[in-house]
PDB file of C-alpha atoms in Angstrom:
ATOM      1  CA  MET A   1       2.222 -20.307 -82.741  1.00 66.00           C
ATOM      2  CA  ALA A   2       1.827 -16.889 -84.469  1.00 85.00           C
ATOM      3  CA  LYS A   3       3.751 -14.059 -83.658  1.00 93.00           C
ATOM      4  CA  VAL A   4       2.833 -11.594 -80.985  1.00 96.00           C
ATOM      5  CA  ILE A   5       4.713  -8.137 -80.546  1.00 96.00           C
ATOM      6  CA  ASP A   6       5.310  -6.418 -77.314  1.00 97.00           C
ATOM      7  CA  GLY A   7       4.127  -2.804 -77.291  1.00 97.00           C
ATOM      8  CA  LEU A   8       1.372  -3.111 -79.769  1.00 98.00           C
ATOM      9  CA  TYR A   9      -2.319  -3.028 -78.881  1.00 98.00           C
ATOM     10  CA  TYR A  10      -4.536  -5.899 -80.007  1.00 98.00           C
ATOM     11  CA  SER A  11      -8.571  -6.285 -80.444  1.00 98.00           C
ATOM     12  CA  GLU A  12     -10.471  -9.540 -80.064  1.00 97.00           C
ATOM     13  CA  SER A  13     -11.259  -9.414 -83.843  1.00 97.00           C
ATOM     14  CA  HIS A  14      -7.369  -9.893 -84.457  1.00 97.00           C
ATOM     15  CA  GLU A  15      -6.452  -6.315 -85.449  1.00 98.00           C
ATOM     16  CA  PHE A  16      -3.158  -4.552 -83.914  1.00 98.00           C
ATOM     17  CA  VAL A  17      -2.373  -0.800 -83.455  1.00 98.00           C
ATOM     18  CA  ARG A  18       1.085   0.430 -83.026  1.00 98.00           C
ATOM     19  CA  ILE A  19       1.149   4.059 -81.735  1.00 98.00           C
ATOM     20  CA  GLU A  20       3.544   6.600 -82.606  1.00 97.00           C
ATOM     21  CA  GLY A  21       2.579  10.164 -81.270  1.00 96.00           C
ATOM     22  CA  ASN A  22      -0.965  10.615 -81.879  1.00 97.00           C
ATOM     23  CA  TYR A  23      -1.010   8.193 -84.699  1.00 98.00           C
ATOM     24  CA  GLY A  24      -1.900   4.748 -84.824  1.00 98.00           C
ATOM     25  CA  TYR A  25      -0.928   2.079 -87.580  1.00 98.00           C
ATOM     26  CA  VAL A  26      -3.682  -0.387 -87.952  1.00 98.00           C
ATOM     27  CA  GLY A  27      -3.476  -3.785 -89.437  1.00 98.00           C
ATOM     28  CA  ILE A  28      -4.348  -7.492 -89.081  1.00 98.00           C
ATOM     29  CA  THR A  29      -2.289  -9.704 -86.870  1.00 98.00           C
ATOM     30  CA  ASP A  30      -0.103 -12.522 -87.656  1.00 97.00           C
ATOM     31  CA  TYR A  31      -2.770 -14.868 -86.007  1.00 97.00           C
ATOM     32  CA  ALA A  32      -5.260 -13.429 -88.517  1.00 96.00           C
ATOM     33  CA  GLN A  33      -3.267 -13.604 -91.657  1.00 96.00           C
ATOM     34  CA  HIS A  34      -2.430 -17.392 -90.746  1.00 95.00           C
ATOM     35  CA  ALA A  35      -6.176 -17.989 -90.187  1.00 95.00           C
ATOM     36  CA  LEU A  36      -7.150 -16.118 -93.585  1.00 95.00           C
ATOM     37  CA  GLY A  37      -4.461 -17.996 -95.679  1.00 95.00           C
ATOM     38  CA  ASN A  38      -3.293 -16.418 -98.972  1.00 97.00           C
ATOM     39  CA  VAL A  39      -4.466 -12.658 -99.139  1.00 97.00           C
ATOM     40  CA  VAL A  40      -5.572 -11.736-102.462  1.00 97.00           C
ATOM     41  CA  TYR A  41      -7.185  -8.448-101.941  1.00 98.00           C
ATOM     42  CA  VAL A  42      -7.487  -5.568 -99.331  1.00 98.00           C
ATOM     43  CA  ASP A  43     -10.297  -3.123 -99.298  1.00 97.00           C
ATOM     44  CA  MET A  44      -9.389  -0.067 -97.599  1.00 97.00           C
ATOM     45  CA  PRO A  45     -11.192   3.345 -96.761  1.00 98.00           C
ATOM     46  CA  ASP A  46      -9.975   6.817 -98.369  1.00 98.00           C
ATOM     47  CA  VAL A  47      -7.742   9.349 -96.756  1.00 98.00           C
ATOM     48  CA  ASP A  48      -9.732  11.621 -94.604  1.00 98.00           C
ATOM     49  CA  ASP A  49     -12.454   9.113 -93.893  1.00 98.00           C
ATOM     50  CA  GLU A  50     -13.249   8.657 -90.330  1.00 98.00           C
ATOM     51  CA  VAL A  51     -13.211   5.495 -88.498  1.00 98.00           C
ATOM     52  CA  GLU A  52     -14.598   4.288 -85.308  1.00 98.00           C
ATOM     53  CA  ALA A  53     -13.656   1.909 -82.870  1.00 98.00           C
ATOM     54  CA  GLY A  54     -15.342  -1.171 -83.028  1.00 97.00           C
ATOM     55  CA  SER A  55     -16.887  -0.347 -86.671  1.00 97.00           C
ATOM     56  CA  ASP A  56     -15.697  -1.884 -90.042  1.00 97.00           C
ATOM     57  CA  PHE A  57     -13.305   0.187 -92.138  1.00 98.00           C
ATOM     58  CA  GLY A  58     -12.737  -2.371 -94.937  1.00 97.00           C
ATOM     59  CA  ALA A  59     -12.075  -6.090 -95.536  1.00 97.00           C
ATOM     60  CA  VAL A  60      -9.370  -8.576 -96.258  1.00 97.00           C
ATOM     61  CA  GLU A  61     -10.054 -11.367 -98.763  1.00 97.00           C
ATOM     62  CA  SER A  62      -8.237 -14.486 -99.113  1.00 96.00           C
ATOM     63  CA  VAL A  63      -8.619 -17.646-101.412  1.00 93.00           C
ATOM     64  CA  LYS A  64     -10.330 -19.079 -98.463  1.00 89.00           C
ATOM     65  CA  ALA A  65     -12.449 -16.214 -97.006  1.00 90.00           C
ATOM     66  CA  ALA A  66     -13.220 -12.567 -96.618  1.00 93.00           C
ATOM     67  CA  SER A  67     -13.071 -10.998 -93.402  1.00 95.00           C
ATOM     68  CA  ASP A  68     -14.103  -7.393 -92.193  1.00 97.00           C
ATOM     69  CA  LEU A  69     -11.728  -5.234 -90.805  1.00 98.00           C
ATOM     70  CA  ILE A  70     -12.762  -3.652 -87.457  1.00 98.00           C
ATOM     71  CA  SER A  71     -10.892  -0.643 -86.326  1.00 98.00           C
ATOM     72  CA  PRO A  72      -9.550  -0.636 -82.660  1.00 98.00           C
ATOM     73  CA  VAL A  73      -9.390   2.982 -82.658  1.00 98.00           C
ATOM     74  CA  SER A  74     -11.363   6.020 -83.780  1.00 98.00           C
ATOM     75  CA  GLY A  75     -10.063   8.931 -85.724  1.00 98.00           C
ATOM     76  CA  THR A  76      -9.039  10.234 -89.105  1.00 98.00           C
ATOM     77  CA  VAL A  77      -7.494   8.080 -91.731  1.00 98.00           C
ATOM     78  CA  VAL A  78      -4.328  10.079 -92.835  1.00 98.00           C
ATOM     79  CA  GLU A  79      -2.643   7.343 -95.040  1.00 98.00           C
ATOM     80  CA  VAL A  80      -3.401   4.107 -96.535  1.00 98.00           C
ATOM     81  CA  ASN A  81      -0.583   1.583 -97.074  1.00 98.00           C
ATOM     82  CA  GLU A  82      -0.870   1.914-101.079  1.00 97.00           C
ATOM     83  CA  GLY A  83       1.574  -0.913-101.594  1.00 97.00           C
ATOM     84  CA  LEU A  84      -1.231  -3.563-100.451  1.00 98.00           C
ATOM     85  CA  GLU A  85      -3.172  -2.553-103.556  1.00 96.00           C
ATOM     86  CA  ASP A  86      -0.755  -4.161-106.016  1.00 96.00           C
ATOM     87  CA  GLU A  87       0.622  -6.854-103.421  1.00 98.00           C
ATOM     88  CA  PRO A  88      -1.872  -7.681-100.842  1.00 98.00           C
ATOM     89  CA  GLU A  89       0.298 -10.744-100.341  1.00 97.00           C
ATOM     90  CA  LEU A  90       2.671  -8.622 -98.311  1.00 98.00           C
ATOM     91  CA  ILE A  91       0.246  -9.010 -95.366  1.00 98.00           C
ATOM     92  CA  ASN A  92       1.249 -12.828 -95.390  1.00 97.00           C
ATOM     93  CA  LYS A  93       4.920 -12.181 -95.745  1.00 97.00           C
ATOM     94  CA  ASP A  94       4.753  -9.783 -92.515  1.00 97.00           C
ATOM     95  CA  ALA A  95       1.380  -8.867 -91.130  1.00 97.00           C
ATOM     96  CA  PHE A  96       3.019  -6.222 -88.588  1.00 97.00           C
ATOM     97  CA  GLU A  97       5.299  -4.575 -90.919  1.00 97.00           C
ATOM     98  CA  ASN A  98       2.339  -4.137 -93.778  1.00 98.00           C
ATOM     99  CA  TRP A  99      -0.110  -2.242 -91.812  1.00 98.00           C
ATOM    100  CA  ILE A 100      -3.297  -1.164 -93.641  1.00 98.00           C
ATOM    101  CA  ILE A 101      -4.303   2.277 -92.435  1.00 98.00           C
ATOM    102  CA  LYS A 102      -2.544   4.983 -90.661  1.00 98.00           C
ATOM    103  CA  VAL A 103      -5.006   6.900 -88.264  1.00 98.00           C
ATOM    104  CA  GLU A 104      -4.871  10.291 -86.381  1.00 98.00           C
ATOM    105  CA  LEU A 105      -6.428   9.232 -83.047  1.00 98.00           C
ATOM    106  CA  SER A 106      -9.309  11.129 -81.621  1.00 98.00           C
ATOM    107  CA  ASP A 107      -9.475   9.312 -78.292  1.00 96.00           C
ATOM    108  CA  ASN A 108      -6.344   7.916 -76.868  1.00 95.00           C
ATOM    109  CA  SER A 109      -8.382   6.497 -73.820  1.00 96.00           C
ATOM    110  CA  GLU A 110      -9.896   3.695 -76.191  1.00 97.00           C
ATOM    111  CA  LEU A 111      -6.497   2.061 -75.897  1.00 97.00           C
ATOM    112  CA  GLY A 112      -7.405   0.978 -72.496  1.00 97.00           C
ATOM    113  CA  ASN A 113     -10.050  -1.198 -74.150  1.00 97.00           C
ATOM    114  CA  LEU A 114      -7.416  -2.990 -75.970  1.00 98.00           C
ATOM    115  CA  MET A 115      -5.258  -5.993 -75.095  1.00 98.00           C
ATOM    116  CA  ASP A 116      -1.438  -5.937 -74.599  1.00 98.00           C
ATOM    117  CA  ALA A 117       0.692  -8.835 -76.244  1.00 97.00           C
ATOM    118  CA  LYS A 118       0.391 -11.089 -73.096  1.00 97.00           C
ATOM    119  CA  ALA A 119      -3.152 -10.881 -73.063  1.00 98.00           C
ATOM    120  CA  TYR A 120      -3.754 -11.226 -76.573  1.00 98.00           C
ATOM    121  CA  GLU A 121      -1.512 -14.420 -76.826  1.00 96.00           C
ATOM    122  CA  ASP A 122      -3.642 -15.683 -73.967  1.00 96.00           C
ATOM    123  CA  PHE A 123      -6.854 -14.830 -75.987  1.00 97.00           C
ATOM    124  CA  CYS A 124      -5.340 -16.876 -78.920  1.00 95.00           C
ATOM    125  CA  ASN A 125      -4.571 -19.722 -77.140  1.00 94.00           C
ATOM    126  CA  LYS A 126      -8.207 -20.198 -76.068  1.00 92.00           C
ATOM    127  CA  GLU A 127      -9.601 -19.777 -79.464  1.00 84.00           C
TER     128      GLU A 127
END
């Protein structure tokens, strides 16, 4: 079973968001990195780009497949995880520790559309 962490918000497209103040750290879940296999490249937006909940903001490529990254929240990218540029495999080591983008949230109410850990676990078990 893939690891699921309490206190995070989860999307049906297997991204998570960790909230700290008015910022959200967005990445892919442990379930997603297991499904993808060895990650070889992460395509990230630029700082100051706008992301929109439900829209693509990049992609993760593995030896098996490429998968679009769908933002669970809307806002402005204030930081990208530059460590993933040289070591994309960090996502395989710990998907939750190695977030992809940090977003200044524009609409906190969007979090209500996401799943908590229990709901996400149930969702993964049905897939």
